[in-house]
Short mmCIF file of C-alpha atoms in Angstrom, two decimals:
data_model
loop_
_atom_site.label_atom_id
_atom_site.label_comp_id
_atom_site.label_asym_id
_atom_site.label_seq_id
_atom_site.Cartn_x
_atom_site.Cartn_y
_atom_site.Cartn_z
CA MET A 248 -43.68 -15.26 37.69
CA LYS A 249 -40.72 -14.23 35.50
CA SER A 250 -40.79 -10.82 37.19
CA ILE A 251 -40.41 -12.24 40.69
CA VAL A 252 -37.62 -14.57 39.51
CA CYS A 253 -35.71 -11.58 38.12
CA THR A 254 -36.39 -9.57 41.25
CA LEU A 255 -35.24 -12.32 43.60
CA ALA A 256 -32.16 -12.89 41.49
CA SER A 257 -31.35 -9.18 41.66
CA LEU A 258 -31.89 -9.18 45.42
CA ALA A 259 -29.69 -12.23 45.81
CA LEU A 260 -26.93 -10.46 43.89
CA ALA A 261 -27.40 -7.29 45.94
CA ALA A 262 -27.29 -9.29 49.16
CA ARG A 263 -24.17 -11.13 48.00
CA ILE A 264 -22.43 -7.81 47.36
CA ALA A 265 -23.64 -6.40 50.68
CA PHE A 266 -22.47 -9.48 52.57
CA SER A 267 -19.02 -9.21 50.96
CA CYS A 268 -18.56 -5.63 52.18
CA PRO A 269 -17.28 -5.08 55.72
CA LEU A 270 -19.62 -3.43 58.18
CA THR A 271 -19.05 0.30 58.34
CA PRO A 272 -18.78 2.01 61.72
CA GLU A 273 -22.13 3.39 62.87
CA ASP A 274 -21.01 5.42 65.85
CA THR A 275 -22.76 8.47 64.33
CA TYR A 276 -26.10 6.69 64.48
CA ASN A 277 -27.73 7.52 67.78
CA ASP A 278 -30.49 5.42 69.31
CA THR A 279 -33.29 7.53 67.84
CA ARG A 280 -31.95 7.23 64.30
CA LEU A 281 -31.42 3.48 64.65
CA LEU A 282 -34.92 2.89 66.01
CA ASN A 283 -36.36 5.02 63.22
CA PHE A 284 -34.47 2.90 60.73
CA ALA A 285 -35.98 -0.19 62.37
CA LEU A 286 -39.41 1.44 62.17
CA THR A 287 -38.86 2.07 58.45
CA LEU A 288 -38.34 -1.67 57.94
CA GLU A 289 -41.29 -2.59 60.14
CA TYR A 290 -43.56 -0.27 58.14
CA LEU A 291 -42.37 -2.05 54.99
CA GLU A 292 -43.02 -5.53 56.37
CA HIS A 293 -46.41 -4.53 57.77
CA ALA A 294 -47.44 -3.11 54.38
CA PHE A 295 -46.18 -6.24 52.63
CA TYR A 296 -48.28 -8.63 54.72
CA THR A 297 -51.32 -6.38 54.81
CA ASP A 298 -51.36 -5.95 51.03
CA GLY A 299 -50.65 -9.62 50.31
CA LEU A 300 -53.33 -10.96 52.63
CA GLU A 301 -55.86 -8.50 51.24
CA LYS A 302 -55.04 -9.71 47.73
CA TYR A 303 -54.98 -13.46 48.38
CA ASP A 304 -57.66 -15.16 50.46
CA GLU A 305 -57.60 -18.68 51.90
CA HIS A 306 -58.80 -20.21 48.63
CA ALA A 307 -55.99 -18.52 46.69
CA PHE A 308 -53.42 -20.03 49.04
CA GLN A 309 -55.01 -23.47 48.78
CA ASP A 310 -55.17 -23.24 44.98
CA ALA A 311 -51.43 -22.46 45.07
CA GLY A 312 -50.84 -25.72 46.93
CA PHE A 313 -50.58 -24.46 50.53
CA PRO A 314 -52.47 -26.00 53.47
CA SER A 315 -55.18 -23.80 54.99
CA TRP A 316 -53.11 -23.11 58.12
CA VAL A 317 -50.38 -21.34 56.11
CA ARG A 318 -52.46 -18.23 55.48
CA THR A 319 -53.64 -18.26 59.10
CA ARG A 320 -50.04 -18.15 60.27
CA PHE A 321 -49.29 -15.32 57.88
CA GLU A 322 -52.17 -13.43 59.50
CA GLN A 323 -50.42 -13.92 62.84
CA ILE A 324 -47.16 -12.62 61.37
CA ALA A 325 -49.02 -9.59 60.03
CA ASP A 326 -50.32 -8.95 63.56
CA HIS A 327 -46.76 -9.24 64.88
CA GLU A 328 -45.54 -6.66 62.37
CA ALA A 329 -48.36 -4.31 63.38
CA SER A 330 -47.28 -4.74 67.01
CA HIS A 331 -43.67 -3.96 66.08
CA VAL A 332 -44.77 -0.77 64.32
CA ALA A 333 -46.85 0.27 67.33
CA LEU A 334 -44.06 -0.52 69.81
CA LEU A 335 -41.40 1.45 67.92
CA SER A 336 -43.77 4.33 67.14
CA ASN A 337 -44.81 4.65 70.77
CA THR A 338 -41.20 4.44 71.92
CA LEU A 339 -40.11 7.20 69.52
CA GLY A 340 -43.17 9.38 70.08
CA ASP A 341 -43.16 12.57 67.99
CA LYS A 342 -39.68 11.67 66.64
CA ALA A 343 -41.04 8.67 64.72
CA VAL A 344 -40.76 8.62 60.93
CA LYS A 345 -43.88 8.18 58.79
CA PRO A 346 -44.80 5.27 56.49
CA CYS A 347 -43.64 5.30 52.86
CA GLN A 348 -45.34 4.15 49.67
CA TYR A 349 -44.40 0.63 48.62
CA SER A 350 -44.38 -1.63 45.58
CA PHE A 351 -43.91 -5.38 45.97
CA PRO A 352 -43.19 -7.56 42.90
CA TYR A 353 -45.18 -10.68 43.81
CA SER A 354 -47.84 -11.96 41.43
CA ASP A 355 -49.33 -14.96 43.25
CA PRO A 356 -49.22 -16.65 46.68
CA GLN A 357 -46.07 -18.59 45.72
CA SER A 358 -44.09 -15.45 44.92
CA PHE A 359 -45.58 -13.71 47.96
CA VAL A 360 -44.18 -16.49 50.16
CA ALA A 361 -40.79 -16.34 48.40
CA LEU A 362 -40.56 -12.60 49.00
CA SER A 363 -41.55 -13.08 52.63
CA VAL A 364 -38.37 -15.11 53.20
CA VAL A 365 -36.29 -12.30 51.70
CA LEU A 366 -37.88 -9.58 53.85
CA GLU A 367 -37.76 -11.55 57.09
CA GLY A 368 -34.13 -12.49 56.54
CA LEU A 369 -33.31 -8.89 55.76
CA GLY A 370 -34.98 -7.81 59.00
CA VAL A 371 -32.90 -10.23 61.05
CA SER A 372 -29.64 -9.02 59.46
CA ALA A 373 -30.69 -5.40 59.95
CA TYR A 374 -31.37 -5.75 63.67
CA LEU A 375 -28.23 -7.83 64.17
CA GLY A 376 -26.18 -5.10 62.53
CA ALA A 377 -27.80 -2.31 64.53
CA VAL A 378 -27.97 -3.69 68.07
CA LYS A 379 -24.25 -3.21 68.71
CA SER A 380 -24.71 0.55 68.32
CA ILE A 381 -27.76 0.98 70.58
CA THR A 382 -26.56 2.45 73.87
CA ASN A 383 -29.76 2.54 75.95
CA PRO A 384 -30.29 -0.92 77.55
CA ASP A 385 -34.08 -0.57 77.48
CA LEU A 386 -34.08 0.27 73.78
CA LEU A 387 -31.63 -2.55 73.14
CA ALA A 388 -34.11 -4.95 74.77
CA VAL A 389 -36.88 -3.65 72.49
CA ALA A 390 -34.77 -4.22 69.37
CA ALA A 391 -33.60 -7.66 70.52
CA SER A 392 -37.16 -8.82 71.28
CA ILE A 393 -38.24 -7.88 67.74
CA MET A 394 -35.14 -9.45 66.16
CA THR A 395 -35.73 -12.86 67.71
CA THR A 396 -39.35 -12.85 66.56
CA GLU A 397 -38.30 -11.93 63.02
CA ALA A 398 -35.85 -14.83 63.07
CA ARG A 399 -38.65 -17.24 63.96
CA HIS A 400 -40.80 -15.83 61.16
CA ASN A 401 -37.97 -16.40 58.70
CA ALA A 402 -37.31 -19.95 59.91
CA TRP A 403 -40.98 -20.90 59.74
CA VAL A 404 -41.55 -19.61 56.21
CA ALA A 405 -38.30 -21.12 54.92
CA SER A 406 -38.87 -24.57 56.43
CA ALA A 407 -42.55 -25.24 57.16
CA VAL A 408 -43.93 -23.40 54.13
CA ARG A 409 -41.18 -23.62 51.50
CA LYS A 410 -39.80 -26.98 52.71
CA GLY A 411 -36.24 -25.69 52.83
CA SER A 412 -33.71 -25.20 55.60
CA ALA A 413 -34.71 -23.14 58.63
CA TRP A 414 -31.20 -21.66 58.83
CA GLY A 415 -28.38 -20.74 56.50
CA GLY A 416 -25.51 -21.62 58.82
CA SER A 417 -24.30 -21.56 62.41
CA LEU A 418 -24.28 -17.74 62.52
CA ASP A 419 -26.61 -15.10 61.11
CA ILE A 420 -25.08 -12.30 59.04
CA ALA A 421 -25.18 -8.72 60.30
CA LEU A 422 -25.66 -5.91 57.78
CA ALA A 423 -25.02 -2.19 58.19
CA THR A 424 -27.90 0.22 57.73
CA ASN A 425 -26.86 1.39 54.25
CA GLN A 426 -26.47 -2.23 53.13
CA VAL A 427 -29.96 -3.07 54.39
CA TYR A 428 -31.53 0.04 52.93
CA SER A 429 -29.97 -0.66 49.53
CA ILE A 430 -32.05 -3.86 49.40
CA ALA A 431 -35.17 -2.48 51.10
CA ALA A 432 -35.23 0.49 48.71
CA SER A 433 -36.20 -1.94 45.94
CA PHE A 434 -39.68 -2.02 47.47
CA ILE A 435 -40.06 1.67 48.36
CA SER A 436 -41.72 3.93 45.80
CA SER A 437 -41.52 7.16 47.77
CA CYS A 438 -41.16 8.45 51.34
CA PRO A 439 -41.99 11.70 53.13
CA ASP A 440 -39.09 14.13 52.81
CA ALA A 441 -38.74 14.35 56.58
CA ASN A 442 -37.85 10.65 56.78
CA ALA A 443 -34.59 11.11 54.89
CA ASN A 444 -33.54 13.92 57.22
CA THR A 445 -34.28 11.74 60.24
CA ILE A 446 -32.54 8.48 59.33
CA GLN A 447 -29.90 9.92 56.94
CA ILE A 448 -29.04 6.71 55.12
CA GLN A 449 -27.39 6.48 51.72
CA SER A 450 -28.29 3.42 49.66
CA PHE A 451 -26.04 1.82 47.07
CA PRO A 452 -27.08 2.02 43.38
CA SER A 453 -29.88 -0.41 42.53
CA LEU A 454 -29.16 -3.62 40.64
CA ARG A 455 -31.39 -5.32 38.10
CA ILE A 456 -30.94 -8.44 36.03
CA GLU A 457 -32.48 -8.18 32.56
CA ASN A 458 -33.81 -10.97 30.33
CA CYS A 459 -34.17 -13.61 33.04
CA SER A 460 -35.18 -17.01 31.76
#
């Protein structure tokens, strides 16, 4: 549990730094690159839910203090993420990037749920930051339809499962692609070389808090 506390603290610090930096112009990011960046995040989320639900069954969630319907809803979210991957992959066709290898620092259902809030919130900020640069109206509609679903995922986990607030304020925060990737890279072990050439995103140096109590 100490590991996930340190990780979430590091992510919170990284997010705080990212939020304090102004959005950088993304005029050089064409629609294909932006959708591939979105696909990169959807691969990550899909892997997160698939791995977590394979590791923790209904009894594990109940032993952690969650009602039985919580895991069932997470199964639905996992199906949504699989649909997002399929939609973006089919839209991009042979230009689609491939999945990476991932490492998620949860150790029990409680930390799995906590990390879910982080990833869903990151997804919302990523889409919000990218949609202004998508020029094709049909592709913009695809991105917007995923973004609103991710926002509902985030609100449900934060409020119904974790008993917190379903929102952080009156407006969501948009993040630029390099800001998002700097946080997402914490969970990526390795990627196919071709992915980097396709999305061409530079992440900020990683942050880690040592000796968390």
